[in-house]
Short mmCIF file of N, CA, C and O and ligand atoms in Angstrom, two decimals:
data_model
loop_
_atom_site.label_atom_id
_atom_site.label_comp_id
_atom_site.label_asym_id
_atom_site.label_seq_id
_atom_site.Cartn_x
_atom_site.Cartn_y
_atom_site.Cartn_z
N UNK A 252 -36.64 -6.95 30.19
CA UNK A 252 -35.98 -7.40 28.96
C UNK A 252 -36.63 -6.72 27.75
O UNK A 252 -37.83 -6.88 27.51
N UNK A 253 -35.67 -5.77 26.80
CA UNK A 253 -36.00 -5.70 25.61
C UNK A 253 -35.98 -6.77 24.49
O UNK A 253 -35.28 -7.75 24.23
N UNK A 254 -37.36 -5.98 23.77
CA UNK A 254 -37.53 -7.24 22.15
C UNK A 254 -35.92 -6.90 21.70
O UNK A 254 -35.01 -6.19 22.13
N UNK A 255 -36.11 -7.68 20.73
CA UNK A 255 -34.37 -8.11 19.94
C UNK A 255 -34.09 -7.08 19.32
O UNK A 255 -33.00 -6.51 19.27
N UNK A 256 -35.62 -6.67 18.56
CA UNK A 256 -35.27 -6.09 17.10
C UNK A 256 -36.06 -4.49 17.57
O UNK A 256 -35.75 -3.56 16.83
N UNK A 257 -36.68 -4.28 18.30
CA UNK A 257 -37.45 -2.67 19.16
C UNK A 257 -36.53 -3.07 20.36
O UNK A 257 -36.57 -4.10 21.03
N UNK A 258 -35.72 -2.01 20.43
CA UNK A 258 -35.22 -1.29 21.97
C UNK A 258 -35.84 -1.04 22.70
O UNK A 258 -35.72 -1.42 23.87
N UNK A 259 -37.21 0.07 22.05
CA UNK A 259 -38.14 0.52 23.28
C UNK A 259 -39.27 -0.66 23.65
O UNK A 259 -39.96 -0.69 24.68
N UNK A 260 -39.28 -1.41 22.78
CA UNK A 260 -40.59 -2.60 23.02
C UNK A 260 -40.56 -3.60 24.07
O UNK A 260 -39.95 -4.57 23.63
N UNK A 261 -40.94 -3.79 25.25
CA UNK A 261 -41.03 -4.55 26.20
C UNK A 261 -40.63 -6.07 25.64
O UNK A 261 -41.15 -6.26 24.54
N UNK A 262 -40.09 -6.84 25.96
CA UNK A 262 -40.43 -8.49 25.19
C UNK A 262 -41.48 -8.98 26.20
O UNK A 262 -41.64 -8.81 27.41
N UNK A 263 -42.23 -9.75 25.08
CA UNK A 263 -43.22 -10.56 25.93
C UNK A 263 -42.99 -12.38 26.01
O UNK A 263 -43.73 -13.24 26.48
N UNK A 264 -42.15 -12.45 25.59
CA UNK A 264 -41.39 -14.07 25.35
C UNK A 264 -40.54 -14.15 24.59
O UNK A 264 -40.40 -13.39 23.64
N UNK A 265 -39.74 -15.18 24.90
CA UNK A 265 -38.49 -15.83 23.76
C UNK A 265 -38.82 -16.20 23.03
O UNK A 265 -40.02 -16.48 23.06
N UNK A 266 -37.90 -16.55 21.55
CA UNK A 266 -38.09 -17.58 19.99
C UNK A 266 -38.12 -18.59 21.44
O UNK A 266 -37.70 -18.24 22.54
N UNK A 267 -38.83 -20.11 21.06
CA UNK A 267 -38.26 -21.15 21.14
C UNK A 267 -37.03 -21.90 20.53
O UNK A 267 -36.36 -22.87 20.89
N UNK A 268 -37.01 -21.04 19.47
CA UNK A 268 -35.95 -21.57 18.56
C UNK A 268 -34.43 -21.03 18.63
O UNK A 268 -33.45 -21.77 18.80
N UNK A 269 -34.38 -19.77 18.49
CA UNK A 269 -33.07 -18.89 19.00
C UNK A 269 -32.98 -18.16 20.37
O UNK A 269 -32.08 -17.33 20.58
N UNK A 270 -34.01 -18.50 21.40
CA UNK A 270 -34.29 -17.72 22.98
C UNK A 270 -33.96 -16.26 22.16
O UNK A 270 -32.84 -16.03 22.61
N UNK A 271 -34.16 -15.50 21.53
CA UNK A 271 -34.30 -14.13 21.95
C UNK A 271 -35.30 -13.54 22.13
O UNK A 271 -36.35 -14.06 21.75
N UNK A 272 -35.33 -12.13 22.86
CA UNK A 272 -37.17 -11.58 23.39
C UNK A 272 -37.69 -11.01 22.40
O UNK A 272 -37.07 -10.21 21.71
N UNK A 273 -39.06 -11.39 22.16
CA UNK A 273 -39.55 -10.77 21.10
C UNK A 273 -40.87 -9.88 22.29
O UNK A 273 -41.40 -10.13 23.37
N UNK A 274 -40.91 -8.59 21.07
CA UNK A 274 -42.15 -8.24 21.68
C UNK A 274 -43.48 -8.70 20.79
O UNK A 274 -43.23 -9.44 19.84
N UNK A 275 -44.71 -8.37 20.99
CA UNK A 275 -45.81 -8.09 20.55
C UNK A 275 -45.73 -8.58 18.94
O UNK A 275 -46.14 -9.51 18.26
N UNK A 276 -45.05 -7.52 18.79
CA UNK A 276 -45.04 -7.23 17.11
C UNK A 276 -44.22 -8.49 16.08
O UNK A 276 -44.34 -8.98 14.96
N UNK A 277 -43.37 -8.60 17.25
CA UNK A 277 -42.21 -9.90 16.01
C UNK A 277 -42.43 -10.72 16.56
O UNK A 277 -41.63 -11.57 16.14
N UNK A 278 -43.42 -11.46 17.82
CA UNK A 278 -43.91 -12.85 18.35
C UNK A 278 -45.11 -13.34 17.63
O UNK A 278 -46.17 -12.74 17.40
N UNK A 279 -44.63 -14.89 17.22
CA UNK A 279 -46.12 -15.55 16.14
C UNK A 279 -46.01 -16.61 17.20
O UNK A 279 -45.07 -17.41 17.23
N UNK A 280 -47.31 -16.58 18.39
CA UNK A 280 -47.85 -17.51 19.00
C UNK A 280 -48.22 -18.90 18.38
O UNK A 280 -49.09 -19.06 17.53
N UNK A 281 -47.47 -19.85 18.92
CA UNK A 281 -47.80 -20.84 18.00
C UNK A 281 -48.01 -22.03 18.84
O UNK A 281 -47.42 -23.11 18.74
N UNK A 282 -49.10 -21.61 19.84
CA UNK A 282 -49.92 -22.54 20.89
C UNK A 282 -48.68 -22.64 22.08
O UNK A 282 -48.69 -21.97 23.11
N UNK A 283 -47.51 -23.71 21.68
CA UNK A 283 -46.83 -23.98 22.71
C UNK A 283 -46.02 -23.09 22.84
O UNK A 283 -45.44 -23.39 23.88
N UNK A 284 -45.44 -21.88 22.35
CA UNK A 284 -44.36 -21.19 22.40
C UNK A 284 -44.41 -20.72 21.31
O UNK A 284 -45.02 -21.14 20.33
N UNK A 285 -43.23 -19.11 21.50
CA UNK A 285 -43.47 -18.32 20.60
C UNK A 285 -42.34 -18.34 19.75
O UNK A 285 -41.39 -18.98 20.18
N UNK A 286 -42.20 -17.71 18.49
CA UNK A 286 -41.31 -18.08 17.73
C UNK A 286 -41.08 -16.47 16.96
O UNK A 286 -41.98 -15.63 16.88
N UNK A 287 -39.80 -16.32 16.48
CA UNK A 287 -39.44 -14.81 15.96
C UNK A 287 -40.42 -15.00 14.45
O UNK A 287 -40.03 -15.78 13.59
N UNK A 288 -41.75 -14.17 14.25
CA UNK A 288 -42.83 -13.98 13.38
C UNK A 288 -41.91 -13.92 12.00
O UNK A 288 -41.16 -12.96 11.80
N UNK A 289 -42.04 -15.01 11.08
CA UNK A 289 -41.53 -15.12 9.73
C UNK A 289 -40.37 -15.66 9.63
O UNK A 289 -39.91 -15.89 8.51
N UNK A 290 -39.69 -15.95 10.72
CA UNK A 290 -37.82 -16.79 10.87
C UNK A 290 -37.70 -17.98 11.28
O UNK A 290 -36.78 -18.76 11.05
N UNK A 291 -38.76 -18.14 11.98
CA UNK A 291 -38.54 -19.33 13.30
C UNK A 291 -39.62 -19.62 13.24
O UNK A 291 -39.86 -20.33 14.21
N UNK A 292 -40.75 -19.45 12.43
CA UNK A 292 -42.07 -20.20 13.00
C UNK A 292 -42.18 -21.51 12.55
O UNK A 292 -42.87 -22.19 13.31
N UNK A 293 -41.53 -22.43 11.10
CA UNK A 293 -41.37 -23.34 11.04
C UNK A 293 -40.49 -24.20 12.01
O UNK A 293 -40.97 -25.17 12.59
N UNK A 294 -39.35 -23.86 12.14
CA UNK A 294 -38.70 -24.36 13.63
C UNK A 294 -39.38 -24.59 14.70
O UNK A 294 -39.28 -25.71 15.20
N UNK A 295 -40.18 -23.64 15.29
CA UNK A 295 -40.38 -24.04 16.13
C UNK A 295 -41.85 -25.04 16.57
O UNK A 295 -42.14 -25.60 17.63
N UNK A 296 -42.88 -24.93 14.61
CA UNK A 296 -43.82 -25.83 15.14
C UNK A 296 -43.53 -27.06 14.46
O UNK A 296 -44.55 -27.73 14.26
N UNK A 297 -42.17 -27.70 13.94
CA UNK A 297 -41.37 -28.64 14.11
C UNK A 297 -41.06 -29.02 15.43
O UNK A 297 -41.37 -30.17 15.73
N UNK A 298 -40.58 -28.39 16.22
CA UNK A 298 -39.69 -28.73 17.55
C UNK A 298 -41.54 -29.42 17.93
O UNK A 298 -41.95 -30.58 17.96
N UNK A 299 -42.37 -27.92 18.19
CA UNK A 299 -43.21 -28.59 18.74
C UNK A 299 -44.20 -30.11 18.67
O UNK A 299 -44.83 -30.84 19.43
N UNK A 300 -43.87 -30.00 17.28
CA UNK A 300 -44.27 -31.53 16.96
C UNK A 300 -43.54 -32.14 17.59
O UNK A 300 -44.08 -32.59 18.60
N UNK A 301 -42.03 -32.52 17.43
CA UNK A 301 -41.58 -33.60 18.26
C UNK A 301 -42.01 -33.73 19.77
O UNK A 301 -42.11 -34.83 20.31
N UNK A 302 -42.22 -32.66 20.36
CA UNK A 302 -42.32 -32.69 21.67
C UNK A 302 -43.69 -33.32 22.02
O UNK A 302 -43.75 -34.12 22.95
N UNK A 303 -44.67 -33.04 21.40
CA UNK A 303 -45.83 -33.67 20.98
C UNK A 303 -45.78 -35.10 21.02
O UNK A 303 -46.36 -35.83 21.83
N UNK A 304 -44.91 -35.50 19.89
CA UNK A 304 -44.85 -36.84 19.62
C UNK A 304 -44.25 -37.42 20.78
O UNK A 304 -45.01 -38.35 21.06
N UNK A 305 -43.73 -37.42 21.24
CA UNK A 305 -42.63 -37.62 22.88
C UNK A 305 -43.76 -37.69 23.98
O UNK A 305 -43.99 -38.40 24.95
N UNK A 306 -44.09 -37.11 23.65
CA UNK A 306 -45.04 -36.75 25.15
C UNK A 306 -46.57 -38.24 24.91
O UNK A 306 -47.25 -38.67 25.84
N UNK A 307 -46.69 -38.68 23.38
CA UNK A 307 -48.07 -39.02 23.10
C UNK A 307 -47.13 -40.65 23.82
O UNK A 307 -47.60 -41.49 24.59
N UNK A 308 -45.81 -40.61 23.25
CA UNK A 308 -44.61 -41.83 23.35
C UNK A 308 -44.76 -42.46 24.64
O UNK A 308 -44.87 -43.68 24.61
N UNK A 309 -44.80 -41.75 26.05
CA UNK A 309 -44.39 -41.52 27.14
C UNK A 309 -45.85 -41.81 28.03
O UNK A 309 -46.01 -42.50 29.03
N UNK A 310 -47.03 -40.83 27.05
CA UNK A 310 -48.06 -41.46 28.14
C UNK A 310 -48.83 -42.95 27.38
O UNK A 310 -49.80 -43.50 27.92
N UNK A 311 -48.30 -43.38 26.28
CA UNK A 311 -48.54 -45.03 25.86
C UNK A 311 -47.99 -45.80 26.76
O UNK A 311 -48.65 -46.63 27.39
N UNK A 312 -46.76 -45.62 26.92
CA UNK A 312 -45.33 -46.64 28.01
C UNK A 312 -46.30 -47.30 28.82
O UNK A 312 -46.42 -48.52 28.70
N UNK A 313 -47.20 -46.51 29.84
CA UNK A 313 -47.42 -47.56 31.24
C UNK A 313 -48.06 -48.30 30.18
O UNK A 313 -47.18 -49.04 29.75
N UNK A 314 -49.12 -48.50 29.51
CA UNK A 314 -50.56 -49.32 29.19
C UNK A 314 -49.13 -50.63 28.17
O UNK A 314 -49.05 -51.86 28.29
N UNK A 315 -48.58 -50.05 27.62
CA UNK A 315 -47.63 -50.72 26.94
C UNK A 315 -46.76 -51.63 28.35
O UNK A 315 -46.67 -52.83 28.09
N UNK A 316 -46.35 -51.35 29.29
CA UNK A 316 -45.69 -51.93 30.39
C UNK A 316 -47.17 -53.19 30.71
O UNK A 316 -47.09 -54.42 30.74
N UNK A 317 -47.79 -52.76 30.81
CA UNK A 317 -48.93 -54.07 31.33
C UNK A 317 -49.45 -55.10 29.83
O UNK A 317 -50.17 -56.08 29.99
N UNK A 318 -49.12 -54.81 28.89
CA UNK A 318 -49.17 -55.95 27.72
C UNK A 318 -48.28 -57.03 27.95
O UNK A 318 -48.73 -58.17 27.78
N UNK A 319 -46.97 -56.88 28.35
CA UNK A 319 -46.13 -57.95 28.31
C UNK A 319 -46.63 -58.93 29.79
O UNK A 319 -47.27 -59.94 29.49
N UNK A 320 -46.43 -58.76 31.03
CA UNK A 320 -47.13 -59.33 32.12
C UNK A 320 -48.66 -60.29 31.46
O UNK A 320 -48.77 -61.52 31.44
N UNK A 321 -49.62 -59.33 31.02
CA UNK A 321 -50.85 -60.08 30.93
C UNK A 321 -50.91 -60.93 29.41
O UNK A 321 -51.93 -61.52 29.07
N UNK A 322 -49.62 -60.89 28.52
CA UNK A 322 -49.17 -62.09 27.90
C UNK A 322 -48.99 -63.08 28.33
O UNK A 322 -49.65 -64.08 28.06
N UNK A 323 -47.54 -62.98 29.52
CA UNK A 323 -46.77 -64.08 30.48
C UNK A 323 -48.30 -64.82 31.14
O UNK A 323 -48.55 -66.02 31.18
N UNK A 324 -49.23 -63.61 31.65
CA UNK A 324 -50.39 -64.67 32.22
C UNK A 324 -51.17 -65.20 31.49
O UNK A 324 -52.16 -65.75 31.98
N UNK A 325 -50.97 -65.18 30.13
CA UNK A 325 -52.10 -65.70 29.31
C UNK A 325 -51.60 -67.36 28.94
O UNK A 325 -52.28 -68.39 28.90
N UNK A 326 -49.81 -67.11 28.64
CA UNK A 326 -49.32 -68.19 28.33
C UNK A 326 -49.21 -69.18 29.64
O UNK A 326 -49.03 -70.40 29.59
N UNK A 327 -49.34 -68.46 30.72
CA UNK A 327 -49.41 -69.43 31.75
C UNK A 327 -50.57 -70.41 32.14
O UNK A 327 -50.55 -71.59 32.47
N UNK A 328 -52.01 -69.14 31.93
CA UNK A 328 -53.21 -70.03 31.97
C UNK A 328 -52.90 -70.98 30.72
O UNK A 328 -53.12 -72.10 31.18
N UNK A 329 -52.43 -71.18 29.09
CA UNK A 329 -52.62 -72.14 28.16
C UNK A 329 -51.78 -73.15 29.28
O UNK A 329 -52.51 -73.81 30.02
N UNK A 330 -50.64 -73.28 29.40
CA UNK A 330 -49.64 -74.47 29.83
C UNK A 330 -50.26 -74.73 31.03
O UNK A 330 -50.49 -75.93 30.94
N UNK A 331 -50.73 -74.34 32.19
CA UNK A 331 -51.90 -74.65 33.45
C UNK A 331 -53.04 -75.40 32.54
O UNK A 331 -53.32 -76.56 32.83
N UNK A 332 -53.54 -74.90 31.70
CA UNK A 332 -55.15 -75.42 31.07
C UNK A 332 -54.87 -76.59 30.89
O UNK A 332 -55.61 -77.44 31.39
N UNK A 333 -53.38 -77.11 29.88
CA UNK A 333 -53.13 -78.15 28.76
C UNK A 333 -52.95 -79.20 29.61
O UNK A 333 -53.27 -80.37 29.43
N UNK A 334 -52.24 -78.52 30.90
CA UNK A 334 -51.74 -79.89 32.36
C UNK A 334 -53.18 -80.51 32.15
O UNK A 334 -53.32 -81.70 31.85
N UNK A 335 -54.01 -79.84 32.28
CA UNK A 335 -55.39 -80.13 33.36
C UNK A 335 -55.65 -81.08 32.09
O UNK A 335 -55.71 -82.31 32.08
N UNK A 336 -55.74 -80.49 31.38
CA UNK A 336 -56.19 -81.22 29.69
C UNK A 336 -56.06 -82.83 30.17
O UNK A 336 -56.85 -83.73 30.47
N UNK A 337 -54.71 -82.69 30.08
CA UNK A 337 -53.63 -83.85 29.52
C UNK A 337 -54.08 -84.79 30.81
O UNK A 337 -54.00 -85.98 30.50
N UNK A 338 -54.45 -84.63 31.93
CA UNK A 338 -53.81 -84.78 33.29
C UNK A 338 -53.04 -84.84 33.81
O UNK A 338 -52.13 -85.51 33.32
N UNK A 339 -52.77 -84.17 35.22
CA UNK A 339 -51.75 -83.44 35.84
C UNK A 339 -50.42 -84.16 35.94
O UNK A 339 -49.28 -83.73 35.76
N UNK A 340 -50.96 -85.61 36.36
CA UNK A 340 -49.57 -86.91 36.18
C UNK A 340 -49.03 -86.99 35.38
O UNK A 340 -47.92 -87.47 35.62
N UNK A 341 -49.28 -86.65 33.93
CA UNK A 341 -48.95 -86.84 32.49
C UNK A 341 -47.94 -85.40 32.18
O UNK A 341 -46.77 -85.39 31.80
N UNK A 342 -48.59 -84.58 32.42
CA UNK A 342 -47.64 -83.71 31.97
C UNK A 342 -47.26 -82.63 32.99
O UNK A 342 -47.33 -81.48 32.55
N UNK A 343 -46.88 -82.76 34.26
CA UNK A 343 -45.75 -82.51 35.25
C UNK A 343 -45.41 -80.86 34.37
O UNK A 343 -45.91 -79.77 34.64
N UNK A 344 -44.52 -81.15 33.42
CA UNK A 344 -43.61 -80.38 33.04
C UNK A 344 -44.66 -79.15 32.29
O UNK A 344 -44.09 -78.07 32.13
N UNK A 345 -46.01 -79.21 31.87
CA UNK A 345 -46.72 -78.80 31.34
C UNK A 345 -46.94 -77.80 32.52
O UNK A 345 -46.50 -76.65 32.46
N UNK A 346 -47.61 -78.25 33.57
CA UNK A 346 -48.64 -77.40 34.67
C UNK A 346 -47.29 -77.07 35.43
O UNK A 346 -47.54 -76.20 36.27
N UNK A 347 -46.15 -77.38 35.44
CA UNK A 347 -44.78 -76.73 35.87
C UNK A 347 -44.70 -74.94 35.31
O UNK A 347 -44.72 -73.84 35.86
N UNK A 348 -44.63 -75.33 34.27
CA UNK A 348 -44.48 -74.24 33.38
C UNK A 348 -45.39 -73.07 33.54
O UNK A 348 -45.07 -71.92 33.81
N UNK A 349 -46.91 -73.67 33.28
CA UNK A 349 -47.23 -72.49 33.70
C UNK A 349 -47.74 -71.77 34.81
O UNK A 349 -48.28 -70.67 34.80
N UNK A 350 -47.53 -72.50 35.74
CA UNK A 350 -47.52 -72.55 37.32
C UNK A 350 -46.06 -70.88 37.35
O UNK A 350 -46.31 -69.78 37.84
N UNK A 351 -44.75 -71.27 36.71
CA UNK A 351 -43.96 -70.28 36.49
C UNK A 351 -44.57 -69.20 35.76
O UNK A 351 -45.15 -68.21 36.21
N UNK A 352 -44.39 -69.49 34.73
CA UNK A 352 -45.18 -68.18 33.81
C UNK A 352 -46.36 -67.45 34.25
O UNK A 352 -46.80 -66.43 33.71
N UNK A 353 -46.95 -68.19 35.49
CA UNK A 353 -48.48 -67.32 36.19
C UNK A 353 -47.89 -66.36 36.80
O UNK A 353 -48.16 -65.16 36.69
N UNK A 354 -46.75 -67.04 37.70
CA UNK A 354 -45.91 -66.04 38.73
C UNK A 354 -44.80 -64.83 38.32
O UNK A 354 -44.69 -63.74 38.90
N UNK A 355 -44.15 -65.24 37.35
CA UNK A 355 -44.01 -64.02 36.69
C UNK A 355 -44.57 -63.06 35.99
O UNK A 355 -44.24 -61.88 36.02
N UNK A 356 -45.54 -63.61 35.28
CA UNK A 356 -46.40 -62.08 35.09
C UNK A 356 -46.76 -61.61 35.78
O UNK A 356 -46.73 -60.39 35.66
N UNK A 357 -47.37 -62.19 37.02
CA UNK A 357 -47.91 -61.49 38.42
C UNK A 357 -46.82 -60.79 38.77
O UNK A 357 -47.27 -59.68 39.06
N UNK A 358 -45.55 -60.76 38.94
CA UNK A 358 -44.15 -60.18 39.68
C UNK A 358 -44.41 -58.68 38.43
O UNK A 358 -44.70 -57.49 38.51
N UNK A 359 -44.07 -59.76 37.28
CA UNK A 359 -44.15 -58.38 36.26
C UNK A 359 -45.14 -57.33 36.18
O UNK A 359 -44.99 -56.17 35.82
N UNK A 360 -46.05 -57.85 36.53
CA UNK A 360 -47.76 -56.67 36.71
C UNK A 360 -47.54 -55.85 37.80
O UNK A 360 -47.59 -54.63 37.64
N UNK A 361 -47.28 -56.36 38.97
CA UNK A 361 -47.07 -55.41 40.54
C UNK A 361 -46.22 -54.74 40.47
O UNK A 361 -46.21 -53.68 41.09
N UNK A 362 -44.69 -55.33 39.30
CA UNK A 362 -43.69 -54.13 39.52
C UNK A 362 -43.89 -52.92 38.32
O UNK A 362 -43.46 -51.77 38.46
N UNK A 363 -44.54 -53.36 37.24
CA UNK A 363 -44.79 -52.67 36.56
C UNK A 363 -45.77 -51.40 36.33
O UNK A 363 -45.85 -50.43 35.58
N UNK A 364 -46.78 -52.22 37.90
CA UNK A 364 -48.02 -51.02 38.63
C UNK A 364 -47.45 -49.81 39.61
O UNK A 364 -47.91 -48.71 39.90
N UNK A 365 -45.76 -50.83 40.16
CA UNK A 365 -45.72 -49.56 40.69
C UNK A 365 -44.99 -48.85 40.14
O UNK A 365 -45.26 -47.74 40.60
N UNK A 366 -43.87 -48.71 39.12
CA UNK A 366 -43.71 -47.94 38.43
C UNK A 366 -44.52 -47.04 37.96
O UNK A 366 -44.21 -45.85 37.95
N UNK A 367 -45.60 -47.48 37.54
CA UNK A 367 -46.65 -46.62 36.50
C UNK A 367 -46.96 -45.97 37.83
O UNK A 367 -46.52 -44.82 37.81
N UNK A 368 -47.53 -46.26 38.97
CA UNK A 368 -47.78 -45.21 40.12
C UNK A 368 -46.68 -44.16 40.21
O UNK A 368 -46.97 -42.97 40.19
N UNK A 369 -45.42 -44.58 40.29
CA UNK A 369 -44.63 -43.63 40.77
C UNK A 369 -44.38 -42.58 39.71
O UNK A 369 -43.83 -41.57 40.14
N UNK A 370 -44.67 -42.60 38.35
CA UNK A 370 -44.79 -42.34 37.45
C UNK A 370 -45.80 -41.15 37.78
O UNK A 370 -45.46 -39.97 37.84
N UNK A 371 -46.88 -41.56 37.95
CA UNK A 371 -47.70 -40.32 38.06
C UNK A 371 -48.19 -39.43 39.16
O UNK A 371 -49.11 -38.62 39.04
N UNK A 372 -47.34 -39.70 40.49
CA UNK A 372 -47.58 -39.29 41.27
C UNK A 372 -46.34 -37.78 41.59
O UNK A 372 -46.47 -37.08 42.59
ZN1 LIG B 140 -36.05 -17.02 16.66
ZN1 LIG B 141 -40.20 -6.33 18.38
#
């Protein structure tokens, strides 16, 4: 493949921004990809920001997937604690509750572990 703008110049990569080959001379390396030197270099370390930002988005998710679960178990130990509090005869509906809310965060944690596994495997 010839550069866009030299016939005889080998290309050594595409714009990220418009794919055409640039060689040597009209490529401004700009870490992630190259961009046509003086046309495209704002474009493309725009693009690369977003992609950046996406990527920082994506590896938060799992740790963000296990906040909600170890909420559900937090609110479950209070409504379990308050039974015990209260005693267990008294408030039934108390140590009910979070007897549920233990078990769903637990459901929510294991399915949410294996996602995050399959995720990175
Ligand atoms: Zn370009
Ligand atoms: Zn060139």
């Amino acid at each position: 493949m010839q550069c866009y703008n030299h016939d005889d110049q080998n290309a050594v990569g595409l714009c990220k921004a418009c794919g055409k080959g640039l060689c040597h001379d009209c490529a401004a390396d700009l870490g992630h990809g190259l961009a046509c030197k003086g046309v495209h270099e704002d474009k493309v370390t725009s693009l690369n920001q977003i992609t950046t930002k996406s990527a920082e988005i994506y590896n938060a998710a799992p740790k963000n997937a296990l906040i909600a679960p170890l909420f559900v178990l937090a609110m479950g130990a209070i409504f379990i604690g308050s039974g015990f509090y209260y005693g267990i005869g008294r408030s039934t509906l108390s140590t009910t509750m979070g007897v549920l809310f233990a078990v769903y965060g637990l459901v929510m944690l294991v399915r949410n572990r294996a996602l995050y596994g399959k995720d990175r495997s």
